[in-house]
mmCIF file of C-alpha atoms in Angstrom:
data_model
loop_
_atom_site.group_PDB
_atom_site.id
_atom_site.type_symbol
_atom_site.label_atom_id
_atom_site.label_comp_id
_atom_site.label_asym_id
_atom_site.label_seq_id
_atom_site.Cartn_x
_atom_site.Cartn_y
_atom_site.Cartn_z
ATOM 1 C CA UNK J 1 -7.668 112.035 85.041
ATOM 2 C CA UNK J 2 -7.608 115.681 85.454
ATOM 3 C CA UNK J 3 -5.080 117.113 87.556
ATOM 4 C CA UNK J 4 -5.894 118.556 90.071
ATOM 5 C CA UNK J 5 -7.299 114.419 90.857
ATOM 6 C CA UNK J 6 -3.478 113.579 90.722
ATOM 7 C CA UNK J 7 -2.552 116.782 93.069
ATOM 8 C CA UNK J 8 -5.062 115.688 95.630
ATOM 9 C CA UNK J 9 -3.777 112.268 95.532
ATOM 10 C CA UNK J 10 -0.120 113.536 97.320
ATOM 11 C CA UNK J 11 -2.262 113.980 99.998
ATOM 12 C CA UNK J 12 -0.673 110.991 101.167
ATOM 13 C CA UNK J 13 2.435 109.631 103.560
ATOM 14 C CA UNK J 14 3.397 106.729 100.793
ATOM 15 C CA UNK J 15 6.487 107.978 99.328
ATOM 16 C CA UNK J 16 5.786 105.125 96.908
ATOM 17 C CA UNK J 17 2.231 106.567 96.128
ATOM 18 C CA UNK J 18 3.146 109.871 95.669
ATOM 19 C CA UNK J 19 6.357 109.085 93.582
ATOM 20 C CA UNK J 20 3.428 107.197 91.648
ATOM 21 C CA UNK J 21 1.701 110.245 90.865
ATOM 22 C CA UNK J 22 5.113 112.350 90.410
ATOM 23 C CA UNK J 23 5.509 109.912 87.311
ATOM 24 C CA UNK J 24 1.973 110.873 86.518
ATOM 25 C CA UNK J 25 2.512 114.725 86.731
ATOM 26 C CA UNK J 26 5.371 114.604 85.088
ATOM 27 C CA UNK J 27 3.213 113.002 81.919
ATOM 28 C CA UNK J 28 1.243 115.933 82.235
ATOM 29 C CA UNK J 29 4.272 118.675 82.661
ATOM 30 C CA UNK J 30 3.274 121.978 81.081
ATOM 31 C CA UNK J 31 -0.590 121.652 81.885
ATOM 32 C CA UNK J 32 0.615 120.390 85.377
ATOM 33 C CA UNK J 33 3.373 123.389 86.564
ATOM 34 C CA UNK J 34 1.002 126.333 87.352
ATOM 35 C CA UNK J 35 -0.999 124.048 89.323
ATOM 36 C CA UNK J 36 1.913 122.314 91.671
ATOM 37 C CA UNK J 37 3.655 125.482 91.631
ATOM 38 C CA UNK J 38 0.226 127.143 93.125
ATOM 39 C CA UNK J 39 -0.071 123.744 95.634
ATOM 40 C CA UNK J 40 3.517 124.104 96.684
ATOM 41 C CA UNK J 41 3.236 127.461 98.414
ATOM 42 C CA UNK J 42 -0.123 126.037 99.973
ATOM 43 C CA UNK J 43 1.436 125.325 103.693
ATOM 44 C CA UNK J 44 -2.133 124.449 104.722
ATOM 45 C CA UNK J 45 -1.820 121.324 103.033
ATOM 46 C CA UNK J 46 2.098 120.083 104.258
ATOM 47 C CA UNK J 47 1.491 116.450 102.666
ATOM 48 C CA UNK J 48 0.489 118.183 98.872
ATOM 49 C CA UNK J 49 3.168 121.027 99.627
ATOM 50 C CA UNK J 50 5.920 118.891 100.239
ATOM 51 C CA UNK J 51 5.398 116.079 96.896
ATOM 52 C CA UNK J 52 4.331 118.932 94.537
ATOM 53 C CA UNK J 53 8.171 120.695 95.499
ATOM 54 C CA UNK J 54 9.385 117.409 94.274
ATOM 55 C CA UNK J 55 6.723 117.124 91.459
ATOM 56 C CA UNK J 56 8.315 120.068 90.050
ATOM 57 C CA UNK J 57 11.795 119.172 90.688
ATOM 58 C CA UNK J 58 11.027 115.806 89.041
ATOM 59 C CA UNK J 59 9.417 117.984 86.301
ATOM 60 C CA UNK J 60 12.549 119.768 85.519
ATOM 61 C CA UNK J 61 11.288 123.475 84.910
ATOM 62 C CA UNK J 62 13.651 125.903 85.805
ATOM 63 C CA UNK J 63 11.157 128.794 86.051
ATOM 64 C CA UNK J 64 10.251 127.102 89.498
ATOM 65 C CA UNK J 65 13.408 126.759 91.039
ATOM 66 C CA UNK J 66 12.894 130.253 92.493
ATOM 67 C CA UNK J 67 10.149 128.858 94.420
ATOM 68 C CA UNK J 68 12.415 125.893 95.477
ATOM 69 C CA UNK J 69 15.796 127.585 96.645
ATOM 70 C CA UNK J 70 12.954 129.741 99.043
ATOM 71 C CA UNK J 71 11.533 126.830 100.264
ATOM 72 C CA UNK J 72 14.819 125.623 101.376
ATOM 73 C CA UNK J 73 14.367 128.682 103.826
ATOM 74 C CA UNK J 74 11.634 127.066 105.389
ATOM 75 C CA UNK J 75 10.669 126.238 109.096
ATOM 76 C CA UNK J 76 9.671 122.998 108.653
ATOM 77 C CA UNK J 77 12.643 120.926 107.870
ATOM 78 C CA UNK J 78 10.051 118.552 105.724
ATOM 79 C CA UNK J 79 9.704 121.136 102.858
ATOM 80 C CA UNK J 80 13.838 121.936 103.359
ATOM 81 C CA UNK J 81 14.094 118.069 103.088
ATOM 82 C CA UNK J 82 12.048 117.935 99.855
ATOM 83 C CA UNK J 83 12.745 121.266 98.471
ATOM 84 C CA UNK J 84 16.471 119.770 98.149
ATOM 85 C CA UNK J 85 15.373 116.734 97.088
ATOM 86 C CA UNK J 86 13.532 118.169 94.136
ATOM 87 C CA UNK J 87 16.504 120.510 93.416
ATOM 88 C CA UNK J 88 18.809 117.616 93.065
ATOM 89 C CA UNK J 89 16.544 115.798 90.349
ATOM 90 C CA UNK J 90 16.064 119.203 88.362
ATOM 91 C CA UNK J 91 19.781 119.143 88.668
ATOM 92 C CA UNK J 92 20.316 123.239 89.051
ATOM 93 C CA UNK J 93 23.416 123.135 89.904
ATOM 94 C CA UNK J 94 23.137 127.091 90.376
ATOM 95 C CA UNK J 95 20.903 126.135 93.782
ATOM 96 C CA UNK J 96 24.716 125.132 94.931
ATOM 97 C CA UNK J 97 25.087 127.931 97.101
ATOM 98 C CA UNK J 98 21.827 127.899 98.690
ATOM 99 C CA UNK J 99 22.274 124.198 99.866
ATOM 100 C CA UNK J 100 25.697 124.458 100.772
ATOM 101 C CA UNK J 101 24.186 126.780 103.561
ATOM 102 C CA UNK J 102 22.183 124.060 105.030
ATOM 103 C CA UNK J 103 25.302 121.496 105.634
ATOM 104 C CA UNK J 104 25.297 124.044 108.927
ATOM 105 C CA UNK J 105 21.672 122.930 109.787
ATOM 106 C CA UNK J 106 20.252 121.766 113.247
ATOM 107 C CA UNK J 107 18.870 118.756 111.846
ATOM 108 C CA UNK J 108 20.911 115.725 111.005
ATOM 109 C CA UNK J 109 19.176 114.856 107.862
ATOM 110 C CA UNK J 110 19.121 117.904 106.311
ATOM 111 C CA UNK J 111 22.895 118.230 106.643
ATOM 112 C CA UNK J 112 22.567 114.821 104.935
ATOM 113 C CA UNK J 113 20.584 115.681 102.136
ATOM 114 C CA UNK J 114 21.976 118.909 101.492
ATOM 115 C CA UNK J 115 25.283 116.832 100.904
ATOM 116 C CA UNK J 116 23.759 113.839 98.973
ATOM 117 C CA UNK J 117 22.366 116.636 96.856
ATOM 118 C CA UNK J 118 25.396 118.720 96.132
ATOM 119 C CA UNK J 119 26.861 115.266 95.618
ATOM 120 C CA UNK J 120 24.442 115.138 92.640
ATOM 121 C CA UNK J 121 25.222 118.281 91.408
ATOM 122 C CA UNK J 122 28.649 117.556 91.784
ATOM 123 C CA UNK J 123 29.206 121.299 92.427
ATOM 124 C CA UNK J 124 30.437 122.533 96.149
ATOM 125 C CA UNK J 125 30.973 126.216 96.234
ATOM 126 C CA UNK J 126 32.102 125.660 99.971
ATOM 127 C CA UNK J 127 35.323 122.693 100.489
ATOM 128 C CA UNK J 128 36.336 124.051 103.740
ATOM 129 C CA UNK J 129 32.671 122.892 105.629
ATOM 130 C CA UNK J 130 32.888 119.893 103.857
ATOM 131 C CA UNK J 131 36.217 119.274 105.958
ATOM 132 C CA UNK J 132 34.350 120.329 109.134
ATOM 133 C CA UNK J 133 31.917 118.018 108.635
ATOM 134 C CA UNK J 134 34.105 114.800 108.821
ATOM 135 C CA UNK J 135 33.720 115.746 112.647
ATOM 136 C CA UNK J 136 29.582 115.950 112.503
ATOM 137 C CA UNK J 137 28.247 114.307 115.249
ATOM 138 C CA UNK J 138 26.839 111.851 113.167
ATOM 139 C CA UNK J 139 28.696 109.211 111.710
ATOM 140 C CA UNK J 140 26.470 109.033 108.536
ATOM 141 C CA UNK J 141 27.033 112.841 107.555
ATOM 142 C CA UNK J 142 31.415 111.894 108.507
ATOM 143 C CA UNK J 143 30.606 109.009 106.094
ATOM 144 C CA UNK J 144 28.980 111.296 103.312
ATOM 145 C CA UNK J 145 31.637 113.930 103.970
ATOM 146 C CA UNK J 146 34.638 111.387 103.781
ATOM 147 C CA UNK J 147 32.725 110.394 100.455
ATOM 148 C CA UNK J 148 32.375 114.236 99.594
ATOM 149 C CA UNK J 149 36.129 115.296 100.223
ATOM 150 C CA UNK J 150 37.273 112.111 97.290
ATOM 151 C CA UNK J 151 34.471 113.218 94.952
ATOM 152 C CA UNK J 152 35.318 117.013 94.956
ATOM 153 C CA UNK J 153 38.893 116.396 95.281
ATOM 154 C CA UNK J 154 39.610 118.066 98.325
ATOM 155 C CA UNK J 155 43.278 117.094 98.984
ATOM 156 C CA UNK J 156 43.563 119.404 101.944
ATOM 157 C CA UNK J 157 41.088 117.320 103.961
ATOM 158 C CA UNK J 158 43.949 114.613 103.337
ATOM 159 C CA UNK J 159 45.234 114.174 106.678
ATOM 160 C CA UNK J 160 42.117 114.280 108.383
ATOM 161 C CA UNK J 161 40.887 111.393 106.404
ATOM 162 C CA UNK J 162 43.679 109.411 107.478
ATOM 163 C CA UNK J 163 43.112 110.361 111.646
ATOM 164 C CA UNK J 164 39.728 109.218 110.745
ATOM 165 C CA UNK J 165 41.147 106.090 109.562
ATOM 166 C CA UNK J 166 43.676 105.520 111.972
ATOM 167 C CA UNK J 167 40.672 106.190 114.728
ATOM 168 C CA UNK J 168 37.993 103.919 113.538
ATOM 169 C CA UNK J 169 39.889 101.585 111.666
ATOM 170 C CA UNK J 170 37.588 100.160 109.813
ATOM 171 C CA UNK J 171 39.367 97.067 108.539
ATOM 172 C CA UNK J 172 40.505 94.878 111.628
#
């Protein structure tokens, strides 16, 4: 199948279909970059936009993580969501930065993400909004961030883990 056939088929809202045709793409890596990198700066087409950012990511080529780290700039928190996403299976840990700067952003589950992906990474240039989070107004990003201050060993969030504790109390 050629590929721009496999491009056309992200055109879809099946995150199973078009992780279907990520494994296909990725089959096809070198002959298949220029073309996703050329579909992933198409915003006319959100649905192809946002599954070739992760194509690529899935890919692993480095030469297009430029393209992703600007897409987490985006206004539409889809291609933020999915640029990360595809940053955190290339695994460029030098995107670390860049993402850290979203754990500030409006929406909920691109604070998520952006910590489920530096998770990944296991890098997090930033410890002290990692502490600030533990008092996000939503309880999954606390539970990432409680998760977060363990994995990057940050001892000074110590004794707000434990007024977390003592408030929820999670074992009755």
């Amino acid at each position: 199948m050629q590929i721009t056939r496999y491009i056309q088929k992200l055109n879809t809202s099946s995150d199973h279909a078009a992780e279907k045709t990520i494994q296909q793409l990725v089959k096809k890596k070198i002959l298949a970059i220029p073309l996703l990198v050329e579909a992933a700066k198409d915003s006319k087409k959100p649905k192809i936009q946002k599954w070739s950012l992760e194509a690529l990511g899935a890919i692993g080529d480095k030469k297009s993580a430029k393209l992703l780290i600007s897409a987490l700039k985006d206004e539409r928190m889809t291609i933020r969501l999915h640029a990360l996403r595809a940053l955190g299976r290339m695994k460029y840990t030098k995107a670390a930065p860049q993402i850290t700067k979203l754990l500030n952003d409006s929406s909920g589950g691109i604070r998520l993400n952006a910590l489920q992906t530096l998770l990944k990474l296991k890098k997090c240039p930033d410890k002290n909004i990692i502490i600030v989070l533990l008092k996000d107004p939503q309880w999954y990003i606390r539970q990432y961030a409680c998760i977060a201050c363990e994995e990057f060993k940050i001892t000074k969030a110590i004794p707000k883990l434990v007024g977390i504790y003592k408030k929820e109390k999670p074992f009755k």
